[in-house]
Tab-separated table of C-alpha atoms and ligand atoms in Angstrom:
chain	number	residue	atom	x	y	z
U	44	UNK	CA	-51.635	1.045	44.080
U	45	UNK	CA	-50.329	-2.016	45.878
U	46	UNK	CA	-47.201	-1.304	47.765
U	47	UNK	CA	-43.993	-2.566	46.478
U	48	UNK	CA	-41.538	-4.392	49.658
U	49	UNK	CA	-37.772	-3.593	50.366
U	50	UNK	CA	-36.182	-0.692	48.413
U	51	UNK	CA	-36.006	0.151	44.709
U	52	UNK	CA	-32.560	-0.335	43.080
U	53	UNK	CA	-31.568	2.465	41.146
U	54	UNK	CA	-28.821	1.261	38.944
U	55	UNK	CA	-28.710	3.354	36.334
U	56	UNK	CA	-25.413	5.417	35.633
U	57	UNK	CA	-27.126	8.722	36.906
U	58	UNK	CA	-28.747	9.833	39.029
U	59	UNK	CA	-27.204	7.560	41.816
U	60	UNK	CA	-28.913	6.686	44.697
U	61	UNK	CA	-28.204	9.454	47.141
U	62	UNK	CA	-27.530	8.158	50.549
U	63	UNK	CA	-29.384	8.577	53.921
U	64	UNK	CA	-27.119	10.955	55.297
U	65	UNK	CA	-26.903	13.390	52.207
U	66	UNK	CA	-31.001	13.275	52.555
U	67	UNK	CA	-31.126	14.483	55.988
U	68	UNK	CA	-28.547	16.968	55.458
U	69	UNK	CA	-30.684	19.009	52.715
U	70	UNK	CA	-33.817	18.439	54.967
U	71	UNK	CA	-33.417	21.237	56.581
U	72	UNK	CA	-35.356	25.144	56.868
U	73	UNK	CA	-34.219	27.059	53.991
U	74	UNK	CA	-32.381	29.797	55.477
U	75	UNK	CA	-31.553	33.379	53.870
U	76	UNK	CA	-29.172	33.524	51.011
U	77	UNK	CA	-27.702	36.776	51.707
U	78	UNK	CA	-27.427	36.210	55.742
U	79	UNK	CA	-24.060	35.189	57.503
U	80	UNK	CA	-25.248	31.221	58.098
U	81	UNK	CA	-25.197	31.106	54.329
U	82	UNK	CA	-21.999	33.038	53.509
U	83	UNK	CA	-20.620	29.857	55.118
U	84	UNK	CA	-22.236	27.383	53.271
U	85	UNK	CA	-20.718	29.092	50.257
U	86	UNK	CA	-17.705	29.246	51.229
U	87	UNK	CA	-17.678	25.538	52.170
U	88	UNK	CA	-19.087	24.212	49.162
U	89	UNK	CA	-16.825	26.225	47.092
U	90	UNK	CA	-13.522	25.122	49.051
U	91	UNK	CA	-14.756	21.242	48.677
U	92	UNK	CA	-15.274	21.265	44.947
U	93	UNK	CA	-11.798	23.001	43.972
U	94	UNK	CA	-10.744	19.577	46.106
U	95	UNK	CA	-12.541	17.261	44.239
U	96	UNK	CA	-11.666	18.804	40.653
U	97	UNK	CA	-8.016	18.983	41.736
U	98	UNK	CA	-7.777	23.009	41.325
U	99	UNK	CA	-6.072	25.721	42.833
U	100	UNK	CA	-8.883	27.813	40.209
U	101	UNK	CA	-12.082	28.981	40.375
U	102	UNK	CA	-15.173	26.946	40.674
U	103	UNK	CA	-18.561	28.323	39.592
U	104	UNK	CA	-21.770	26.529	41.101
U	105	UNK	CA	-25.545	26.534	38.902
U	106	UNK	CA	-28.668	25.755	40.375
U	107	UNK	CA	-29.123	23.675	37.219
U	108	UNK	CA	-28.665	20.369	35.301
U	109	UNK	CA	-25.558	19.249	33.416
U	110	UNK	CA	-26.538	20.612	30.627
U	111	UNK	CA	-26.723	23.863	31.824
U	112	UNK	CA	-22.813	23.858	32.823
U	113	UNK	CA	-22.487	22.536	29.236
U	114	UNK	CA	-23.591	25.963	27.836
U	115	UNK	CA	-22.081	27.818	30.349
U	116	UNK	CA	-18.386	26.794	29.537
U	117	UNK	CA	-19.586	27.746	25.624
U	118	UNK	CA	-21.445	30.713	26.244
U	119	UNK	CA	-18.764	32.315	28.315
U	120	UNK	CA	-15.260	31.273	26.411
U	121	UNK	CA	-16.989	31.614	22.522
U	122	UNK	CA	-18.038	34.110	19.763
U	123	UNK	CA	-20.644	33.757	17.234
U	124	UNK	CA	-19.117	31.353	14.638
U	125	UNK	CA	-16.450	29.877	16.123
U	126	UNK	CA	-14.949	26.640	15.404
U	127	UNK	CA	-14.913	24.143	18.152
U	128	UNK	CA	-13.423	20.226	17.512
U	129	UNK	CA	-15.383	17.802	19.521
U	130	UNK	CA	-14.795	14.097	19.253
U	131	UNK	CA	-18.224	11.652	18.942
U	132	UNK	CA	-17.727	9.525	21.713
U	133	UNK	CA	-21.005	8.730	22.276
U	134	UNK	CA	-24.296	9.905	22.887
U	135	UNK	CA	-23.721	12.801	25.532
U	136	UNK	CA	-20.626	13.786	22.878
U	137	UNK	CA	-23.432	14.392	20.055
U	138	UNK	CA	-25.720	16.203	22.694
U	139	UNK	CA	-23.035	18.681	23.528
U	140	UNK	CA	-22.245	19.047	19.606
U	141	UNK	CA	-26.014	19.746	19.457
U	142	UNK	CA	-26.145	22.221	22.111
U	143	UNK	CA	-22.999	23.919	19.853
U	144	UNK	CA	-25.070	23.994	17.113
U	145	UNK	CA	-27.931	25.887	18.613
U	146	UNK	CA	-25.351	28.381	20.075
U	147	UNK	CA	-24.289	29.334	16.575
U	148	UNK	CA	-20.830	27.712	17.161
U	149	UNK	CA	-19.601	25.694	14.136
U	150	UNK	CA	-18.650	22.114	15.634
U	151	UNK	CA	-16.111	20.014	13.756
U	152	UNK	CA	-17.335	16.536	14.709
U	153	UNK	CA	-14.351	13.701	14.820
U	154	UNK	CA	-16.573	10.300	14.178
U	155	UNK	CA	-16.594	8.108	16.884
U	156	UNK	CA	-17.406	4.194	17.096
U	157	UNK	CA	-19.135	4.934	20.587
U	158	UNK	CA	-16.352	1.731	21.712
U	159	UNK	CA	-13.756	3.711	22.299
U	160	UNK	CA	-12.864	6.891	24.288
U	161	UNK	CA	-12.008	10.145	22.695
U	162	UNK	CA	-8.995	9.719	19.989
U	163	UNK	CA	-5.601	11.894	21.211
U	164	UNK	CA	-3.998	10.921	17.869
U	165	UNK	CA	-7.168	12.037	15.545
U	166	UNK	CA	-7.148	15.023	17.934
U	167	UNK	CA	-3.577	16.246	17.591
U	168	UNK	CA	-3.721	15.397	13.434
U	169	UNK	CA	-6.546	17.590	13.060
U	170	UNK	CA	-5.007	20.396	15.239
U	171	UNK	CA	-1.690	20.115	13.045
U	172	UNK	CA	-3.759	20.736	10.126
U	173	UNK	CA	-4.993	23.834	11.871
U	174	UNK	CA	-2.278	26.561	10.882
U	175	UNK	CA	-4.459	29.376	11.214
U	176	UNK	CA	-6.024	28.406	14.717
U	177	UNK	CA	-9.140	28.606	13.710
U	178	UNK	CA	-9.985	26.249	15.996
U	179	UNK	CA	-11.228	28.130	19.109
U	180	UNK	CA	-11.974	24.931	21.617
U	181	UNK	CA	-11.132	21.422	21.726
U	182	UNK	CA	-14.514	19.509	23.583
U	183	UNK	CA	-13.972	15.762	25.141
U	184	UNK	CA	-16.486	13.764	27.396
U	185	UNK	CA	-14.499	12.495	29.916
U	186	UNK	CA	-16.777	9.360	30.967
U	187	UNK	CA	-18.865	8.633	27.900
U	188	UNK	CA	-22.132	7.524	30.314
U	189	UNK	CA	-23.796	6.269	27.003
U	190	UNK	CA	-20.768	3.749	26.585
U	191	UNK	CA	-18.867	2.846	29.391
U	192	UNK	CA	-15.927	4.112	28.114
U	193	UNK	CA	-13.439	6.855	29.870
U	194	UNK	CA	-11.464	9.112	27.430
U	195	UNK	CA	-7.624	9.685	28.674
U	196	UNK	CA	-7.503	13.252	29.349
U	197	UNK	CA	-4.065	13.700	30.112
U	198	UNK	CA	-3.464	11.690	26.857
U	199	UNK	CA	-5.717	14.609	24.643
U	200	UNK	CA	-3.690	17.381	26.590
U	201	UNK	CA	-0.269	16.355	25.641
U	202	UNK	CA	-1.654	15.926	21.616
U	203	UNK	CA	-2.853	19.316	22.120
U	204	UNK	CA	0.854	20.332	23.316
U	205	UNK	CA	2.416	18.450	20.495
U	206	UNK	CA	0.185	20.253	17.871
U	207	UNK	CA	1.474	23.385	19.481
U	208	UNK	CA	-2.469	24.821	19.302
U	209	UNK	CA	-3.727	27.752	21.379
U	210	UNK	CA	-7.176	26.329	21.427
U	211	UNK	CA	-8.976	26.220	25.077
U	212	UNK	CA	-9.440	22.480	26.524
U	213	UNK	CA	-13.123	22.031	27.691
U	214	UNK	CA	-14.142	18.287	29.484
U	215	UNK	CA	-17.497	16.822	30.320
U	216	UNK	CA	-17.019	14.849	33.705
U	217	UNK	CA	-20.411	15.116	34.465
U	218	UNK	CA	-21.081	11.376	35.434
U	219	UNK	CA	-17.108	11.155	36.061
U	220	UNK	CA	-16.684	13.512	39.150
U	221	UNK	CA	-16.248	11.556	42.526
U	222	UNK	CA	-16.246	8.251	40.805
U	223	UNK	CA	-12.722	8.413	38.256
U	224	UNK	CA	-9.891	10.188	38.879
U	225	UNK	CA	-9.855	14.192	37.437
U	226	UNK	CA	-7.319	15.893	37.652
U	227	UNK	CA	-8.426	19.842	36.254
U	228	UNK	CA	-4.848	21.604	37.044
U	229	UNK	CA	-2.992	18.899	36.353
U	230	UNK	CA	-4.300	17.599	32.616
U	231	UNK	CA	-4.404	22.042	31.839
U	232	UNK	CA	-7.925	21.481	31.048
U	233	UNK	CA	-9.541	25.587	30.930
U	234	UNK	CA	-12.786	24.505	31.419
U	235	UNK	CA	-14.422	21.219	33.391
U	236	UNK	CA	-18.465	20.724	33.722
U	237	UNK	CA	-19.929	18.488	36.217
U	238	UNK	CA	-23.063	17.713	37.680
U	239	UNK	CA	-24.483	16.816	41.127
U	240	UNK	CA	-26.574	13.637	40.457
U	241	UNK	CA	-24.039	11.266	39.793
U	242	UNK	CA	-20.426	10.415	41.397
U	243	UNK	CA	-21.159	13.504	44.175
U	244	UNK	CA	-24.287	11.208	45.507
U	245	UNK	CA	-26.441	14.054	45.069
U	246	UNK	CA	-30.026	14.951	43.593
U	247	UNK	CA	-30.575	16.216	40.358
U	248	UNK	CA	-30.291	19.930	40.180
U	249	UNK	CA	-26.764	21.124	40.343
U	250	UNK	CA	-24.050	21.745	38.371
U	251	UNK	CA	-20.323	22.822	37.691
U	252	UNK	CA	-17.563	24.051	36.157
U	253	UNK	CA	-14.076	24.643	37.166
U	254	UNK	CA	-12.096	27.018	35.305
U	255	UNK	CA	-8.584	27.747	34.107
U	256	UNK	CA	-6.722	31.365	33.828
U	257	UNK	CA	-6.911	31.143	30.377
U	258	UNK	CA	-10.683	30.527	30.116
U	259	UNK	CA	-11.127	33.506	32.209
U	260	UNK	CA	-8.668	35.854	29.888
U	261	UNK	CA	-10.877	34.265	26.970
U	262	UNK	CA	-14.082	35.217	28.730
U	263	UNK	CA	-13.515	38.554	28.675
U	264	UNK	CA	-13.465	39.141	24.791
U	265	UNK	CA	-15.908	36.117	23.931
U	266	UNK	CA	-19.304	37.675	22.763
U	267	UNK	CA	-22.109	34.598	22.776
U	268	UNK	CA	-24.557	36.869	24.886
U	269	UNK	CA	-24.715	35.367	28.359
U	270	UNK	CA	-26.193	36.406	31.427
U	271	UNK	CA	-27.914	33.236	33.658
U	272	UNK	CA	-24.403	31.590	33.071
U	273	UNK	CA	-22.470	34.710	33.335
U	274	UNK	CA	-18.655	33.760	35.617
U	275	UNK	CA	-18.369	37.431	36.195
U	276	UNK	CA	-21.625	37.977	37.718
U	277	UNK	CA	-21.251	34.888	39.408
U	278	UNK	CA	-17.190	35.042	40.844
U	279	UNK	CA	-17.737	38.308	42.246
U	280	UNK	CA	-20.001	37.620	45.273
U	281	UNK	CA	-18.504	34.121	45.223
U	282	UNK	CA	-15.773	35.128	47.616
U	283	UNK	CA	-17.985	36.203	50.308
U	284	UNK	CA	-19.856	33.166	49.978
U	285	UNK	CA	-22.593	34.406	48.261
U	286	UNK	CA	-24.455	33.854	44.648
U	287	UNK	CA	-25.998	36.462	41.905
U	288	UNK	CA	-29.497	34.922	42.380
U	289	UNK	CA	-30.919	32.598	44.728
U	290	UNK	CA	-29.214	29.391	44.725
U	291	UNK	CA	-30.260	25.860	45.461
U	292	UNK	CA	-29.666	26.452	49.239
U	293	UNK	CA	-30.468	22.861	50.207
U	294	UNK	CA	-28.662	21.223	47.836
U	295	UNK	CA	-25.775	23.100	48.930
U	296	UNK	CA	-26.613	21.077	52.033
U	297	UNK	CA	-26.146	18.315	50.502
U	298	UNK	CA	-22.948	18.818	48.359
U	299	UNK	CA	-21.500	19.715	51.689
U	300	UNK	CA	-22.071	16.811	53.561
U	301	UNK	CA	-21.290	14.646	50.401
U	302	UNK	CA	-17.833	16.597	49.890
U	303	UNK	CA	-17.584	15.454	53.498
U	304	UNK	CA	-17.921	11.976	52.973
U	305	UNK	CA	-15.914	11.738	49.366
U	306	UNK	CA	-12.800	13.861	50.346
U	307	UNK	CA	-12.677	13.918	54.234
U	308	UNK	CA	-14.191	10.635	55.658
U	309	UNK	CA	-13.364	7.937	53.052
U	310	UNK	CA	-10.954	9.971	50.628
U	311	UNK	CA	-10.643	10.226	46.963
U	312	UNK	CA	-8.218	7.572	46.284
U	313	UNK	CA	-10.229	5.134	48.181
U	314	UNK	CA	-13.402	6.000	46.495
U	315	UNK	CA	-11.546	5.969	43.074
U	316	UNK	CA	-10.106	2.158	43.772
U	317	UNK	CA	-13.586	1.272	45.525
U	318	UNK	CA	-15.176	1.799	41.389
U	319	UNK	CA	-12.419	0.422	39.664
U	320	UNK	CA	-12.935	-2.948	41.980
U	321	UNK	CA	-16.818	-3.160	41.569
U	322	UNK	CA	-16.181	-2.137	37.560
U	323	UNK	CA	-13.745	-5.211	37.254
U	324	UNK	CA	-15.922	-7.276	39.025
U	325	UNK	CA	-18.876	-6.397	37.197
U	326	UNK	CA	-17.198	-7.104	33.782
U	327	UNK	CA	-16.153	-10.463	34.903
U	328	UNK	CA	-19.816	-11.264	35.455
U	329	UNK	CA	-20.701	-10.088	31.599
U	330	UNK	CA	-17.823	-11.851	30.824
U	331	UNK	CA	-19.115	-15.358	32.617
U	332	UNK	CA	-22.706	-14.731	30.788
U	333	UNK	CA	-21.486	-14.821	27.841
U	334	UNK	CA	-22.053	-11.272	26.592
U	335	UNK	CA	-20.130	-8.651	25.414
U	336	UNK	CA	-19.130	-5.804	27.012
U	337	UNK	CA	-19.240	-2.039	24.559
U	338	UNK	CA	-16.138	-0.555	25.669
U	339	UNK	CA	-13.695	-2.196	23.537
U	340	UNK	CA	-10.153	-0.737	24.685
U	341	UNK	CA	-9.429	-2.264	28.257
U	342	UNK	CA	-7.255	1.202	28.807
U	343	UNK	CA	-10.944	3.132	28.861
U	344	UNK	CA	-13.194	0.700	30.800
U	345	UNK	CA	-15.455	2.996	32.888
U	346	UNK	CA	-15.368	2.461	36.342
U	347	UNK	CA	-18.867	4.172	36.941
U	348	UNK	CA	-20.931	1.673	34.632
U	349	UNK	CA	-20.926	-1.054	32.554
U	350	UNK	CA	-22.658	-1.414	29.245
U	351	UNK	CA	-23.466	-4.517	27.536
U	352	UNK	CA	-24.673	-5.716	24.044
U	353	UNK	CA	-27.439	-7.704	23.236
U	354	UNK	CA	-27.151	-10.889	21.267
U	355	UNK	CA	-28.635	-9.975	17.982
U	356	UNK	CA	-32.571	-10.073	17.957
U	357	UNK	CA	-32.932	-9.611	21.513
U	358	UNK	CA	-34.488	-6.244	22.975
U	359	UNK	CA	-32.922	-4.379	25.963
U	360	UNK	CA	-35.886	-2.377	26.654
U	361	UNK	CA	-38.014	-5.923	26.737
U	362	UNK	CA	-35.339	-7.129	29.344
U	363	UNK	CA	-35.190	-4.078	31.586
U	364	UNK	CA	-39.021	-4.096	31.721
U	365	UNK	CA	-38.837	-7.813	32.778
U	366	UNK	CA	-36.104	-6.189	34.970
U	367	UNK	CA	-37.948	-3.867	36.707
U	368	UNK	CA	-41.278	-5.612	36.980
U	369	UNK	CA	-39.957	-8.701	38.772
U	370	UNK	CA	-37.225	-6.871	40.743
U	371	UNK	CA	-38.040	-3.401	41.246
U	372	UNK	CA	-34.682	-2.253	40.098
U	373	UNK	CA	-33.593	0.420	37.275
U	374	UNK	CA	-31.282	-0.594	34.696
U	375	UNK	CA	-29.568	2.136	31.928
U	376	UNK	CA	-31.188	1.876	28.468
U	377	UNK	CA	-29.404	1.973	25.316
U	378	UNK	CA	-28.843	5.501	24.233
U	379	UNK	CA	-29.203	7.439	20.749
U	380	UNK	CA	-27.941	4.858	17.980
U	381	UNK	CA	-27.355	2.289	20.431
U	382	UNK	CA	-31.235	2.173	21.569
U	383	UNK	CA	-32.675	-1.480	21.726
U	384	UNK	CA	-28.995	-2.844	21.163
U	385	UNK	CA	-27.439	-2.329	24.533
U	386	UNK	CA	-28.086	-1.982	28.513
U	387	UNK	CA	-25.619	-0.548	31.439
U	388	UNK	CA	-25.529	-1.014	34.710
U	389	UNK	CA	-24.530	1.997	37.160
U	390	UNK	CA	-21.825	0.950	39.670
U	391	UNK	CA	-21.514	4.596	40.995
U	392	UNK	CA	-21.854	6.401	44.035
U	393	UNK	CA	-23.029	5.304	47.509
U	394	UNK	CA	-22.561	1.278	46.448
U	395	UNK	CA	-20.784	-1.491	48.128
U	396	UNK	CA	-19.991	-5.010	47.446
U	397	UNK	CA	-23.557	-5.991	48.365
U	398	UNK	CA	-25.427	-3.607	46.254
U	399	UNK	CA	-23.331	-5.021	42.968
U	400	UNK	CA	-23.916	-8.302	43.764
U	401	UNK	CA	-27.683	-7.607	44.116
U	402	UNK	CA	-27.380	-5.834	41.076
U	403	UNK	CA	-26.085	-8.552	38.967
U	404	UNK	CA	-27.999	-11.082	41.018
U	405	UNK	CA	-30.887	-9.234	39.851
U	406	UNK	CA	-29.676	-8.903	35.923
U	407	UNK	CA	-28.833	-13.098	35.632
U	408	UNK	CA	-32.119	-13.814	36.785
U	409	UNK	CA	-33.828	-11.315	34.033
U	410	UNK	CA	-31.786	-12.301	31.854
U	411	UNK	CA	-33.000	-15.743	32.430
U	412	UNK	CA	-36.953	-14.782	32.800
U	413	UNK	CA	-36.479	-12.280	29.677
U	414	UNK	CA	-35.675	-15.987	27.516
U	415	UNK	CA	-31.896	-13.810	26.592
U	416	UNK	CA	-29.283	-16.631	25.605
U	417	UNK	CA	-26.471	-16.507	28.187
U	418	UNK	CA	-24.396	-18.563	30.352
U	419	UNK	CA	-24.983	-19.110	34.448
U	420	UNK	CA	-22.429	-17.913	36.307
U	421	UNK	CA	-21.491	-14.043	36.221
U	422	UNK	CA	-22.348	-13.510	39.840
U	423	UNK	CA	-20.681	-16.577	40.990
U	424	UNK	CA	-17.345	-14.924	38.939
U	425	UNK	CA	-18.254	-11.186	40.512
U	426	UNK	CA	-18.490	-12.832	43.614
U	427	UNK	CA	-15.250	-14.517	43.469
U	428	UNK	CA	-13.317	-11.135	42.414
U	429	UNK	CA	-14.788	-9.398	45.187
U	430	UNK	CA	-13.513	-12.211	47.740
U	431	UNK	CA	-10.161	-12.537	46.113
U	432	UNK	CA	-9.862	-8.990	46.456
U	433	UNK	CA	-11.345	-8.603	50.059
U	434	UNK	CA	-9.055	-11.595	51.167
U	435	UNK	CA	-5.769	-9.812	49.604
U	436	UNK	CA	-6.676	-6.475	51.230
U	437	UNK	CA	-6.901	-8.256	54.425
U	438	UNK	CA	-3.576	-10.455	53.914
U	439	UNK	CA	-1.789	-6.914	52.915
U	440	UNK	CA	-3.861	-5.197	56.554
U	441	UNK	CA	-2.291	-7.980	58.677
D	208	PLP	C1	-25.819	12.953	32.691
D	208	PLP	C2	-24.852	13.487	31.714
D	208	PLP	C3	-25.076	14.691	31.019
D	208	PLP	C4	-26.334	15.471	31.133
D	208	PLP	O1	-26.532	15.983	32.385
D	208	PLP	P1	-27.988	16.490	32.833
D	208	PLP	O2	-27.815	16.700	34.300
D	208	PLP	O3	-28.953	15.404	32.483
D	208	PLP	O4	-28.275	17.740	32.098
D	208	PLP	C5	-24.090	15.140	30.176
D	208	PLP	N1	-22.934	14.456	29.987
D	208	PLP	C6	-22.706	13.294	30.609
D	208	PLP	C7	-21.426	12.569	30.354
D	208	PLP	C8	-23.657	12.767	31.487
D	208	PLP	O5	-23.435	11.589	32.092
C-alpha cells in the first residue's frame, strides 16, 4: 500500500461526504436505549426531522438503508394485489417498481425517458381513466439520483386533485432531503421516504418516512404482513423517545447534530439556494465543455447532481477510472440503461464553492487525460458564476 496525499473527493450523488463535526458527534460511548439520556435523543431527532420534511405528522426512524423505508411505506399502506401507478423516471423509479413486484403489489409502470421528471399530465390521464379506484397508490421519485432530474411534486398533487382519485401519494426524496426543497404537508403527500447518507450529511444506515393521517387510517386495514417496518410498533414508544428494537444510537448522534447545522445554524432556505447556485454553476461548466447535460427540462434540473452524456463511443467508466486514479476523487457512474453512456457529479451536502471548483477542476483535466473530445473552459465559466454571484450577494449585503 503506498499512501495516497490530501483527502479523497467523494463526489458522487450519495453518500456525501459527512463533515468533521457530524463524525465527532457519533463518536461517542453507546449509551442505553431504554435509559433517560436516550429518551432525549429521541425526542430530538424526531422533533428535527418533522422540520426538515415540513410536517406537523408523524415521522418514523429505521436503522436501515433507503430501501428499507421504500418497503416500509408499501408494506404498511398495501394489500396483496394491489394496484400501485409509479412513473419510470429513472433508475431508482424501476428499483422501487421492483421492490413492488416482489411484495406482490401489481405496479402500473408510466414509461419514462429518464430526461425528464415524473409526468403530472400522464399521471392525472391515467387516474381519470381509473373509475373504479383501483388504483391504491400513486409512487414518484422526487430527485431521480440516476438522472439529475427533480419531479414537481406539488405539480403531481394537484393532477391527483383534478382526477378527483382517493389513491395515497407516496415520494422518494431519498437523495432530495436537505438538499431541494420538500414540502410533506404542504404538496398532501401520505407517505415520504428518505435516507441519511445523502442531503442530511450523514453515514449510510438510516432511514425515513414521514407520514400523513390518511396513510395511517390506510395502515390499519392494509394486510402485506409487516413487522421490522411495522408504524404501530414503532409510533407507540416513539413519544417517549424511545424505539421497538435497538436503534442506531450513534447515528442518532449524528442526525442530531446535522439537523443542527441544516435547520438551526445555516437554515433551510439557505442550504436550498446554496445547491441551486453550485447546480447552475456546475451546468455552465458542462455547458462550456461542450457536453450535454441528461436532464432535458430546465424546470427539473437537480440541484443535488449533475449528470452528463458521453459523446458517442466514449466510455464513462474508462473516464472515471482515469478519474480516480490520477485524482483520487469519486465520480457517479451511469446507472441501469444509462451504464457506459453517462457520468454525474454530486454537488450535495457539506460542499462549498471550493469543493465544486475542485470537482470540476478535477473532471476537465480527466476529461482531457481520458482523450474525451471537449472544449477548455467549464471551470473558467463555473468560476465566473460563482464570482458573479458572490459579488451580487455582497453588492445586495452592503
Ligand atoms: C440512494 C437512493 C435510493 C436507495 O437508497 P439506499 O440507501 O441505497 O437503499 C433510493 N432512491 C433514491 C432516489 C436514491 O438516491
Amino acid at each position: 500500500m503506498t499512501y495516497t496525499a490530501g483527502r479523497h473527493f467523494l463526489q458522487i450523488p450519495g453518500p456525501s461526504t459527512v463533515p468533521e463535526r457530524v463524525m465527532r458527534a457519533i463518536d461517542m460511548p453507546v449509551i442505553d436505549h431504554r435509559g433517560p439520556e436516550f429518551a432525549q435523543l429521541g425526542k430530538d431527532v424526531l422533533a428535527g426531522m418533522k422540520r426538515m420534511f415540513k410536517t406537523q405528522g408523524d415521522v418514523v426512524i429505521f436503522p436501515a438503508s433507503g430501501t428499507g423505508a421504500w418497503e416500509a411505506a408499501l408494506v404498511n399502506t398495501l394489500s396483496p394485489g394491489d394496484t400501485v401507478l409509479m412513473y419510470e423516471s429513472g433508475q431508482f423509479a424501476t428499483l422501487w417498481k421492483n421492490l413492488a413486484l416482489r411484495l406482490a403489489l401489481k405496479p402500473e409502470f408510466i414509461a419514462g425517458d429518464w430526461r425528464h421528471g415524473a409526468d403530472p399530465a400522464a399521471i392525472e390521464a391515467r387516474l381519470a381513466e381509473d373509475k373504479g379506484h383501483s388504483i391504491k397508490a400513486v409512487c414518484v421519485v422526487h430527485n431521480e439520483t440516476s438522472t439529475g432530474c427533480t419531479s414537481r411534486i406539488g405539480e403531481v398533487r394537484k393532477a391527483i386533485d383534478r382526477a378527483k382519485h382517493p389513491a395515497l401519494f407516496m415520494v422518494d426524496t431519498i437523495s432530495g432531503l436537505g438538499s431541494v426543497d420538500y414540502r410533506h404537508d404542504e404538496w398532501g403527500v401520505d407517505v415520504t421516504v428518505a435516507g441519511s447518507q445523502k442531503g442530511l450529511m450523514l453515514p449510510p444506515g438510516l432511514s425515513f418516512n414521514a407520514l400523513s393521517a390518511k396513510a395511517l387510517a390506510a395502515s390499519q386495514s392494509a394486510k402485506l404482513p409487516r413487522s421490522y417496518w411495522s408504524w404501530d410498533e414503532m409510533l407507540a414508544p416513539n413519544k417517549n423517545g424511545f424505539f421497538p428494537y435497538t436503534p442506531a444510537t450513534n447515528l442518532l448522534y449524528g442526525l442530531r447534530e446535522a439537523l443542527k447545522m441544516l435547520l438551526d445554524e445555516e437554515g433551510l432556505d439557505h442550504v436550498f439556494a446554496r445547491h441551486q447556485r453550485h447546480a447552475e454553476a456546475a451546468r455552465r461548466a458542462v455547458n462550456a465543455w461542450g457536453l450535454e447535460v441528461l436532464c432535458q427540462n430546465p424546470a427539473e434540473y437537480s440541484g443535488v447532481l449533475t449528470a452528463v452524456l458521453m459523446p458517442a463511443g466514449h466510455s464513462e467508466i474508462a473516464f472515471r477510472k482515469v478519474v480516480l486514479e490520477h485524482f483520487n476523487m469519486s465520480l457517479g457512474s451511469g446507472l441501469g440503461k444509462i451504464t457506459d453512456k453517462v457520468f454525474r457529479i454530486g454537488h450535495l451536502g457539506d460542499f462549498n464553492d471550493l469543493t465544486l471548483m475542485a470537482t470540476l477542476s478535477g473532471v476537465e483535466m480527466g476529461l482531457e487525460l481520458a482523450g474525451v473530445p471537449h472544449k477548455k473552459g467549464g471551470v473558467a465559466a463555473a468560476m465566473a458564476h460563482l464570482t458573479q454571484t458572490r459579488a451580487a450577494k455582497s453588492a445586495k449585503a452592503a
